[in-house]
């Protein structure tokens, strides 16, 4: 969602803001803008559309001289994408400019109040109210004005603010929306996410909810909501800049898919010691897994799909009932939870508003929360009782691939751990599972090496209108993620169905040549799914099957077969999802779409 970048230093701010915003494009946006302060005036440029338009209208920033600035990419929530609604927003005299990520929930009430006080609004946004309120409460001390506004607004915000009265500082504050402060040499930065500033510095402060930063060229001060100075720890970002660059690939999504073997290895390595699964993060946890009578998994999007796979794997392996919920549903349905319950939250970004709220809901009911998160230092890692990291590195493409694969790995290992505690796994079975886990990276690589073949097949479906995905059990969980990958980046209507459910309605949509992608990796369900394939084929469908190597019987029914290497029945998702990710990618790229930035979508959904 919205991206924020801010700069103060001895260089021209605008080109740095444009560069930083380009690194945040992955978050999803529909307009962009900048405010640059030259010591006397604040110049503001904003425009709907891609960042390129802003680059052109400002000649790469040259037309906006000044060494202090804030920039923004907007993902519309209140008001259409337009010049007026784009950020930065400002007060009437243009002495204050503000960029915002989040939602001010009580903005209508506040707006009415400000209108009564004589303020005129030029946009439909919730953000503009902040600019006028800052104007109203500013009496010479920006921190005091910011705090007065914080006391009055409800909702979520990460803000970058400049005041013409304070030519030596940029101000930043956050509540429930991400923001980091970068500390450079004679220059400092603010950003929604580390990639925006990694080119300039690796030293960052993570500001917490309701903390305020006053950022000068050489000095950064932090305050709490009572205006008391606070000390913050400086963190060093260890990952490489290359991790946030395309590295020769046309799109991040391809680069990230190709990184999956490494990501899988990096994710399991810290948890396998002497042929045992270990979770040091849970060592001192107040959870007795051997007594667990159920487990809850809560997430959104692909992370939810990973959790859905987790349900099948954990239930089969550890014989513990698993309830999987969409976070946006879970948080409002008064879930039945209490002490002794464990809720696992899964998130790549660690910032998804609904998943974050679900942590609060679970904790309030006395349950213990374990977050499986990719982004280091993100909100969920601070809010959950325990955090287990996936080691996918920064993921830029909106459509997740490597982070999803890493989530599966953690879930497999949790399943083994739980099964061990529950006594449902024999020692030799456990050894076999661990050795199968260790083989996954090279097997994923084998599937990836076959990508040209998937590309040729995908090219035939660029003009398709509807594509269906079917499977049973774990194969159904694979199918729902495969369908999501395709629809989100190719804009082709794609639906996943439990194969046995087709007859209850969906089969009426099958026409001559409709593509049905069938997933068959569970040996005990082969024949059942083959019957469903026959049903769609006799109504004209063209069937691509993803199945295990050696299951040649499939060739009697399917029109096109993709084989995956042999692994145990629990881990097949890791291999079978690869051809489906590639399929979605190649259809989108074949249509000439911007694969990494699908329309209307955001990487990190920080509003509910
Ligand atoms: C967005 C992204 C998805 C992601 C979902 C959950 O919709 O486009 O790829 O799966 O959010 O995000 P999270 O960061 O919580 O995993």
XYZ file of C-alpha atoms and ligand atoms in Angstrom:
624
model
C 0.000 0.000 0.000
C 1.106 3.640 0.200
C 4.847 4.206 0.271
C 6.635 6.996 2.121
C 10.154 8.297 1.645
C 11.737 11.333 3.321
C 15.173 12.937 3.063
C 17.200 15.564 4.874
C 20.859 16.181 4.138
C 23.311 17.998 1.907
C 22.179 16.576 -1.406
C 19.227 17.457 -3.596
C 16.256 15.690 -2.046
C 13.972 15.167 -5.060
C 16.107 12.655 -7.041
C 16.644 10.655 -3.837
C 12.920 10.678 -3.115
C 12.143 9.492 -6.648
C 14.720 6.746 -6.372
C 13.392 5.656 -2.973
C 9.793 5.684 -4.194
C 10.774 3.508 -7.151
C 11.987 0.896 -4.641
C 8.556 0.990 -3.006
C 6.610 0.591 -6.264
C 6.124 -3.060 -5.368
C 3.780 -2.022 -2.558
C 1.149 -1.046 -5.130
C 0.051 2.546 -5.906
C -1.974 4.639 -8.295
C -0.529 8.145 -7.838
C 2.649 9.773 -6.613
C 3.862 13.080 -5.235
C 6.677 14.965 -3.536
C 7.132 18.078 -1.393
C 10.588 19.682 -1.371
C 11.597 22.541 0.903
C 14.283 24.917 -0.387
C 14.659 26.816 2.888
C 11.975 29.325 2.002
C 9.088 27.605 0.281
C 7.688 24.128 0.005
C 7.194 23.088 -3.612
C 4.674 20.314 -4.198
C 4.252 18.190 -7.322
C 1.804 15.320 -7.557
C 0.092 13.307 -10.214
C -2.093 10.255 -10.747
C -0.480 7.330 -12.545
C 2.964 5.810 -12.469
C 6.016 7.295 -10.831
C 7.451 7.853 -14.322
C 4.950 10.674 -14.841
C 6.203 12.440 -11.712
C 9.785 11.877 -12.857
C 8.980 13.469 -16.205
C 7.059 16.460 -14.853
C 9.888 17.261 -12.420
C 12.717 16.420 -14.872
C 13.952 13.698 -12.590
C 13.557 16.028 -9.606
C 15.648 18.864 -11.091
C 12.700 21.253 -11.073
C 12.298 20.821 -7.328
C 15.489 22.148 -5.722
C 15.966 21.727 -1.974
C 17.637 19.435 0.509
C 14.614 18.470 2.586
C 11.703 16.546 1.180
C 8.992 13.942 1.537
C 7.606 11.691 -1.178
C 4.647 9.369 -1.443
C 3.059 6.707 -3.602
C -0.669 6.491 -2.944
C -2.929 3.447 -3.059
C -6.393 5.010 -3.120
C -8.712 4.379 -0.181
C -10.631 7.670 0.252
C -11.211 9.355 -3.103
C -10.245 8.346 -6.627
C -6.650 8.517 -7.863
C -6.305 12.204 -8.892
C -3.904 15.116 -8.508
C -5.953 16.597 -5.647
C -6.133 13.341 -3.747
C -2.462 12.446 -4.237
C -0.096 13.235 -1.360
C 1.578 15.355 -0.024
C -1.309 17.316 1.480
C -0.757 20.793 2.840
C -2.312 23.653 4.788
C -3.631 26.765 3.027
C -0.391 28.725 3.357
C 1.679 25.700 2.263
C 3.848 26.011 5.350
C 3.144 22.390 6.373
C 3.202 19.324 4.103
C 2.326 15.802 5.109
C 2.420 12.320 3.577
C 0.409 9.524 5.147
C 0.081 5.756 4.973
C -2.914 4.312 6.824
C -6.493 5.380 7.456
C -7.798 8.107 9.753
C -11.028 6.440 10.807
C -12.680 9.460 12.454
C -11.726 11.872 9.677
C -15.320 12.810 8.807
C -15.967 14.108 12.309
C -12.617 15.867 12.386
C -13.159 17.334 8.924
C -16.532 18.797 9.934
C -14.898 20.367 12.959
C -12.108 21.869 10.884
C -14.588 23.207 8.304
C -16.436 24.939 11.149
C -13.114 26.469 12.129
C -12.859 27.920 8.632
C -10.583 25.398 6.951
C -11.164 24.649 3.266
C -10.610 21.155 1.898
C -9.467 20.513 -1.645
C -9.365 16.705 -1.635
C -11.583 13.751 -0.699
C -8.887 12.141 1.397
C -8.762 11.398 5.090
C -5.168 12.666 5.098
C -5.927 16.288 4.321
C -7.528 16.710 7.714
C -4.084 16.076 9.253
C -2.506 18.990 7.372
C -5.210 21.374 8.600
C -5.117 20.037 12.141
C -1.343 20.441 12.259
C -1.854 24.012 11.082
C -4.471 24.611 13.786
C -2.420 23.176 16.652
C 0.965 24.490 15.587
C 2.049 27.251 17.941
C 5.785 27.151 17.326
C 6.597 23.611 18.475
C 6.064 20.913 15.789
C 6.343 17.993 18.235
C 3.647 19.529 20.418
C 1.371 20.044 17.382
C 1.942 16.465 16.199
C 1.081 15.105 19.664
C -2.114 17.176 19.806
C -3.144 15.676 16.473
C -2.206 12.156 17.629
C -4.482 12.539 20.639
C -7.404 13.393 18.384
C -7.113 10.964 15.487
C -8.262 7.355 15.472
C -6.969 4.780 13.040
C -3.595 3.981 11.575
C -0.870 6.238 10.313
C 2.727 6.547 9.306
C 3.455 10.211 8.603
C 6.264 12.266 7.133
C 5.879 15.984 7.842
C 7.796 19.151 6.992
C 7.234 22.633 8.423
C 8.681 25.764 6.751
C 9.266 27.046 10.281
C 11.723 24.188 10.899
C 14.168 24.250 8.030
C 16.491 21.805 9.793
C 14.144 18.875 10.449
C 11.761 16.334 8.997
C 9.240 14.783 11.374
C 7.973 11.226 11.394
C 5.449 9.366 13.504
C 3.603 6.093 13.259
C 0.783 4.036 14.679
C -0.081 0.661 13.143
C 1.513 1.498 9.776
C 5.140 0.702 8.976
C 7.943 3.283 9.015
C 11.703 3.086 9.440
C 14.258 5.828 9.984
C 17.579 5.497 8.151
C 20.706 7.014 9.688
C 23.315 8.084 7.147
C 26.465 10.258 7.238
C 25.354 13.896 7.132
C 21.975 12.783 5.826
C 19.019 10.889 7.202
C 15.957 9.208 5.776
C 12.487 7.965 6.493
C 10.820 5.168 4.544
C 7.950 2.721 4.665
C 10.374 -0.099 4.035
C 14.114 -0.690 4.059
C 14.681 -1.241 0.273
C 13.869 2.455 -0.331
C 16.964 3.601 1.572
C 19.300 0.623 1.448
C 21.376 2.253 -1.277
C 22.223 5.060 1.157
C 22.443 3.385 4.559
C 22.175 0.071 6.389
C 21.614 1.651 9.804
C 17.991 1.923 10.764
C 15.769 2.698 13.714
C 12.416 0.923 13.888
C 10.010 3.397 15.411
C 7.198 1.917 17.423
C 3.589 2.891 17.764
C 3.044 6.483 18.900
C 6.730 7.364 18.827
C 7.793 10.590 17.129
C 11.108 11.207 15.344
C 12.625 14.643 14.777
C 15.191 14.091 12.057
C 17.926 16.603 11.300
C 20.941 16.286 9.011
C 23.231 15.072 11.772
C 20.915 14.358 14.645
C 17.840 12.182 15.200
C 15.744 12.639 18.332
C 12.858 10.456 19.463
C 9.917 11.332 21.707
C 7.017 9.460 23.188
C 3.454 10.747 23.112
C 4.137 12.719 26.314
C 6.904 14.590 24.475
C 9.534 12.916 26.650
C 12.810 12.126 24.863
C 13.430 8.388 24.392
C 16.460 6.345 23.391
C 16.234 3.945 20.471
C 18.465 1.121 19.414
C 20.153 1.374 16.018
C 19.805 -1.805 13.928
C 22.011 -2.916 11.084
C 20.302 -4.372 8.022
C 22.297 -7.428 7.050
C 20.765 -8.426 3.755
C 22.327 -7.429 0.536
C 21.214 -4.680 -1.821
C 21.169 -7.323 -4.575
C 18.337 -8.955 -2.684
C 16.177 -5.959 -3.542
C 17.384 -5.649 -7.158
C 16.182 -7.614 -10.176
C 19.616 -9.124 -10.864
C 19.137 -9.516 -14.607
C 15.613 -10.923 -14.501
C 12.840 -9.099 -16.303
C 10.624 -9.167 -13.231
C 11.147 -9.646 -9.512
C 8.640 -12.462 -9.552
C 10.879 -14.603 -11.759
C 13.924 -13.779 -9.664
C 12.012 -14.676 -6.511
C 10.710 -17.953 -7.916
C 14.276 -18.877 -8.889
C 15.458 -18.100 -5.355
C 13.146 -20.701 -3.841
C 15.709 -23.505 -3.471
C 17.957 -21.182 -1.445
C 15.084 -19.742 0.567
C 13.862 -23.205 1.515
C 17.356 -24.206 2.617
C 17.875 -20.964 4.560
C 14.532 -21.469 6.281
C 15.029 -25.046 7.472
C 18.753 -24.811 8.268
C 18.440 -23.022 11.652
C 15.847 -25.598 12.757
C 17.631 -28.855 11.981
C 20.287 -29.823 14.503
C 21.698 -33.350 14.821
C 18.853 -34.675 12.737
C 16.255 -33.182 15.097
C 13.758 -30.372 14.519
C 14.396 -27.538 16.964
C 12.627 -24.258 17.508
C 14.795 -22.193 19.830
C 12.165 -19.452 19.572
C 9.738 -21.691 21.484
C 12.271 -23.082 23.960
C 10.953 -21.070 26.877
C 7.413 -20.875 25.568
C 4.667 -21.417 28.017
C 3.034 -24.012 25.736
C 2.766 -27.741 26.331
C 2.508 -29.124 22.815
C 1.941 -32.657 24.039
C -1.330 -31.505 25.623
C -2.543 -29.402 22.716
C -6.063 -30.433 21.731
C -6.365 -28.114 18.746
C -4.456 -25.464 16.846
C -5.627 -22.281 15.115
C -3.965 -20.825 12.044
C -4.893 -17.308 10.951
C -3.640 -15.355 7.915
C -4.585 -13.548 4.692
C -4.019 -14.224 0.991
C -1.308 -16.707 0.120
C -0.260 -16.937 3.759
C -3.767 -18.261 4.423
C -3.247 -20.792 1.647
C 0.003 -21.886 3.278
C -1.951 -22.278 6.521
C -4.565 -24.320 4.689
C -1.853 -26.742 3.610
C -0.602 -26.690 7.196
C -4.004 -27.955 8.317
C -3.795 -31.056 6.137
C -0.194 -31.756 7.068
C -0.550 -31.196 10.827
C -3.825 -33.090 11.128
C -2.470 -36.074 9.199
C 0.897 -36.124 10.896
C 0.130 -35.090 14.478
C -3.582 -35.934 14.674
C -4.395 -32.513 16.161
C -7.454 -30.701 14.775
C -6.423 -27.491 13.017
C -8.808 -24.578 12.408
C -7.710 -22.261 9.616
C -9.212 -18.799 9.402
C -8.983 -15.751 7.207
C -7.793 -13.010 9.549
C -10.513 -10.611 8.370
C -13.147 -13.165 9.416
C -11.469 -14.416 12.567
C -11.147 -10.992 14.157
C -14.858 -10.215 13.950
C -16.454 -13.535 14.723
C -15.683 -13.636 18.404
C -13.592 -16.802 18.032
C -13.906 -19.397 20.727
C -10.521 -19.315 22.392
C -9.123 -19.440 25.863
C -6.065 -20.157 27.922
C -4.177 -23.172 26.634
C -5.116 -22.413 23.022
C -2.426 -21.621 20.505
C -2.937 -19.369 17.491
C -0.366 -19.367 14.687
C -0.382 -16.192 12.594
C 1.330 -16.278 9.208
C 2.484 -13.185 7.337
C 5.210 -12.237 4.899
C 5.154 -8.533 5.710
C 4.309 -8.764 9.385
C 2.185 -5.656 8.805
C -1.112 -6.950 7.369
C -3.777 -5.058 9.294
C -6.230 -7.946 9.741
C -3.604 -10.494 10.778
C -2.159 -7.992 13.236
C -5.591 -7.382 14.711
C -6.078 -11.144 15.006
C -3.029 -11.302 17.295
C -4.691 -8.794 19.603
C -7.957 -10.719 19.529
C -6.246 -14.031 20.351
C -4.148 -12.545 23.136
C -7.114 -10.779 24.672
C -8.800 -14.158 24.987
C -5.814 -15.661 26.739
C -4.447 -17.712 23.837
C -0.731 -17.898 23.089
C 0.304 -16.468 19.733
C 3.099 -17.643 17.452
C 3.833 -15.457 14.419
C 5.501 -16.910 11.336
C 6.866 -13.772 9.707
C 9.336 -12.853 6.982
C 10.026 -9.134 7.551
C 12.461 -8.670 10.402
C 11.424 -6.187 13.060
C 7.889 -5.818 11.636
C 4.898 -5.063 13.880
C 3.725 -8.655 14.302
C 7.125 -9.739 15.583
C 6.680 -7.268 18.410
C 3.076 -8.087 19.123
C 3.008 -11.887 19.030
C 4.203 -13.876 22.040
C 6.716 -15.781 19.900
C 8.077 -15.242 16.408
C 9.502 -17.781 13.994
C 11.146 -16.199 10.979
C 10.955 -17.420 7.420
C 14.241 -16.660 5.663
C 12.930 -15.558 2.281
C 14.749 -12.179 2.260
C 12.968 -9.135 0.858
C 10.111 -10.045 -1.449
C 9.240 -7.305 -3.921
C 6.786 -8.830 -6.394
C 3.218 -8.321 -5.195
C 2.407 -11.936 -6.006
C 4.251 -13.916 -3.371
C 6.203 -17.029 -4.274
C 9.317 -17.512 -2.188
C 7.773 -16.245 1.045
C 4.868 -18.677 0.589
C 7.320 -21.525 0.014
C 9.232 -20.568 3.142
C 5.997 -20.514 5.169
C 5.267 -24.076 4.065
C 8.672 -25.193 5.324
C 8.084 -23.762 8.801
C 4.658 -25.428 8.891
C 6.128 -28.817 7.899
C 8.665 -28.524 10.678
C 6.033 -27.463 13.201
C 4.001 -30.494 12.162
C 6.979 -32.804 12.760
C 7.669 -31.164 16.128
C 4.038 -31.461 17.178
C 3.790 -35.062 15.984
C 6.899 -35.866 17.965
C 5.423 -34.346 21.128
C 2.136 -36.112 20.501
C 3.863 -39.415 19.903
C 2.245 -39.932 16.514
C 5.528 -40.261 14.649
C 7.938 -43.185 14.839
C 11.636 -42.412 15.028
C 12.377 -43.845 11.568
C 9.436 -41.917 10.060
C 10.810 -38.722 11.556
C 14.289 -39.442 10.158
C 12.767 -40.051 6.741
C 10.782 -36.807 6.885
C 13.873 -34.815 7.804
C 15.875 -36.377 5.016
C 13.019 -35.649 2.564
C 12.962 -32.055 3.786
C 16.683 -31.720 3.096
C 16.152 -32.907 -0.491
C 13.489 -30.310 -1.292
C 15.820 -27.478 -2.455
C 17.407 -29.544 -5.222
C 14.029 -30.995 -6.215
C 12.525 -27.497 -6.475
C 15.459 -26.596 -8.667
C 14.693 -29.528 -10.944
C 11.116 -28.321 -11.398
C 12.298 -24.753 -12.014
C 14.723 -25.998 -14.663
C 11.721 -27.169 -16.630
C 10.280 -23.684 -16.916
C 10.582 -23.371 -20.716
C 8.117 -26.203 -21.110
C 5.589 -24.470 -18.853
C 6.132 -21.253 -20.787
C 5.264 -22.934 -24.090
C 2.105 -24.331 -22.556
C 1.168 -21.034 -20.864
C 1.514 -19.126 -24.138
C -1.467 -21.084 -25.470
C -3.695 -19.723 -22.692
C -3.008 -16.024 -22.905
C -6.467 -15.375 -24.313
C -8.325 -17.691 -21.912
C -11.341 -16.310 -20.031
C -11.772 -18.894 -17.286
C -9.332 -21.447 -15.943
C -10.160 -23.955 -13.224
C -7.905 -25.658 -10.716
C -8.938 -28.858 -8.984
C -7.528 -31.222 -6.407
C -8.364 -33.131 -3.248
C -6.816 -32.841 0.203
C -3.396 -31.185 0.043
C -3.902 -30.999 -3.710
C -6.899 -28.752 -3.134
C -4.732 -26.472 -0.978
C -2.202 -26.362 -3.849
C -5.000 -25.615 -6.329
C -6.262 -22.558 -4.436
C -2.806 -21.000 -4.397
C -2.299 -21.876 -8.083
C -5.573 -20.164 -8.989
C -4.671 -17.071 -6.953
C -1.265 -16.797 -8.649
C -2.903 -16.863 -12.057
C -5.789 -14.480 -11.395
C -3.869 -11.829 -9.500
C -1.290 -11.198 -12.205
C -2.960 -12.257 -15.469
C -6.494 -10.940 -14.741
C -7.929 -14.206 -16.037
C -10.808 -15.513 -13.994
C -9.412 -18.518 -12.144
C -11.169 -20.670 -9.590
C -10.039 -23.541 -7.476
C -12.397 -26.315 -6.497
C -12.161 -29.327 -4.318
C -12.400 -31.870 -7.140
C -15.319 -33.675 -5.549
C -17.294 -30.434 -5.292
C -17.271 -29.667 -9.024
C -20.468 -31.569 -9.641
C -22.336 -29.286 -7.257
C -22.396 -26.364 -9.632
C -19.085 -25.385 -11.156
C -19.058 -28.097 -13.763
C -21.760 -26.169 -15.607
C -19.088 -23.606 -16.499
C -16.957 -26.132 -18.356
C -17.111 -25.595 -22.113
C -15.231 -26.912 -25.117
C -11.510 -26.305 -24.474
C -11.856 -24.763 -20.997
C -8.526 -25.380 -19.280
C -8.685 -27.355 -16.048
C -5.448 -27.682 -14.104
C -5.676 -30.794 -11.972
C -3.288 -31.497 -9.120
C -2.725 -35.137 -8.132
C 0.059 -35.691 -5.643
C -1.766 -37.749 -3.019
C -1.582 -41.405 -4.019
C -4.617 -42.448 -1.985
C -6.711 -39.898 -3.900
C -5.401 -40.479 -7.440
C -8.365 -42.520 -8.603
C -10.917 -40.162 -7.110
C -9.422 -37.140 -8.877
C -8.999 -39.106 -12.111
C -12.748 -39.713 -12.077
C -13.285 -35.957 -11.755
C -10.895 -35.365 -14.646
C -12.967 -37.761 -16.761
C -16.098 -35.791 -15.841
C -14.693 -32.465 -17.040
C -13.108 -34.022 -20.089
C -16.373 -35.487 -21.210
C -17.739 -31.912 -21.156
C -14.981 -30.646 -23.417
C -12.277 -29.528 -20.942
C -8.588 -29.577 -21.789
C -6.725 -30.929 -18.771
C -3.249 -30.184 -17.545
C -2.226 -32.470 -14.691
C 0.518 -31.893 -12.145
C 1.410 -35.217 -10.614
C 4.206 -37.323 -9.144
C 6.902 -38.837 -11.286
C 5.972 -42.441 -12.049
C 2.213 -41.851 -12.029
C 2.055 -42.501 -15.764
C -1.502 -43.763 -15.613
C -2.512 -40.104 -15.707
C -1.545 -39.956 -19.372
C -4.634 -41.989 -20.210
C -6.850 -39.068 -19.148
C -4.905 -35.792 -19.041
C -3.986 -33.854 -22.183
C -0.795 -32.398 -20.791
C 1.227 -33.670 -17.841
C 3.816 -32.008 -15.619
C 5.674 -34.429 -13.365
C 7.216 -33.423 -10.064
C 10.023 -35.383 -8.368
C 9.083 -37.884 -5.734
C 8.870 -36.741 -2.135
C 6.699 -37.844 0.781
C 2.969 -37.131 0.701
C 3.232 -34.235 3.184
C 5.692 -32.083 1.231
C 4.280 -32.298 -2.303
C 2.923 -28.755 -2.209
C 6.457 -27.389 -2.255
C 7.104 -29.071 -5.601
C 3.653 -28.955 -7.192
C 3.156 -25.220 -6.644
C 6.214 -24.377 -8.767
C 4.667 -25.221 -12.178
C 1.528 -23.324 -11.154
C 3.527 -20.243 -10.112
C 5.392 -20.437 -13.426
C 2.141 -20.841 -15.331
C 0.651 -17.680 -13.782
C 3.865 -15.787 -14.416
C 4.169 -16.784 -18.065
C 0.524 -16.034 -18.871
C 0.923 -12.558 -17.333
C 4.290 -11.853 -18.977
C 2.959 -13.244 -22.263
C 0.113 -10.732 -22.118
C 2.676 -7.979 -21.702
C 1.560 -7.089 -18.186
C 3.639 -5.539 -15.479
C 3.938 -8.838 -13.601
C 5.332 -7.336 -10.390
C 2.706 -4.613 -10.054
C -0.730 -6.065 -10.773
C -3.520 -3.525 -10.956
C -5.468 -2.720 -7.783
C -3.232 -4.865 -5.571
C -0.793 -3.984 -2.835
C 2.059 -6.005 -1.428
C 1.435 -5.156 2.142
C -2.197 -4.557 3.035
C -1.952 -2.202 5.970
C -5.626 -1.235 6.020
C -8.465 -3.629 6.734
C -1.451 -9.212 -0.105
C -0.358 -9.784 -0.990
C -0.370 -11.308 -0.914
C -0.228 -11.753 0.521
C -1.307 -11.124 1.421
C -0.996 -11.344 2.886
O -2.694 -9.506 -0.635
O -0.537 -9.373 -2.330
O 0.699 -11.829 -1.679
O -0.321 -13.142 0.582
O -1.351 -9.715 1.227
O 0.156 -10.614 3.205
P 1.179 -10.989 4.353
O 2.242 -9.923 4.254
O 0.402 -10.913 5.635
O 1.702 -12.348 4.079
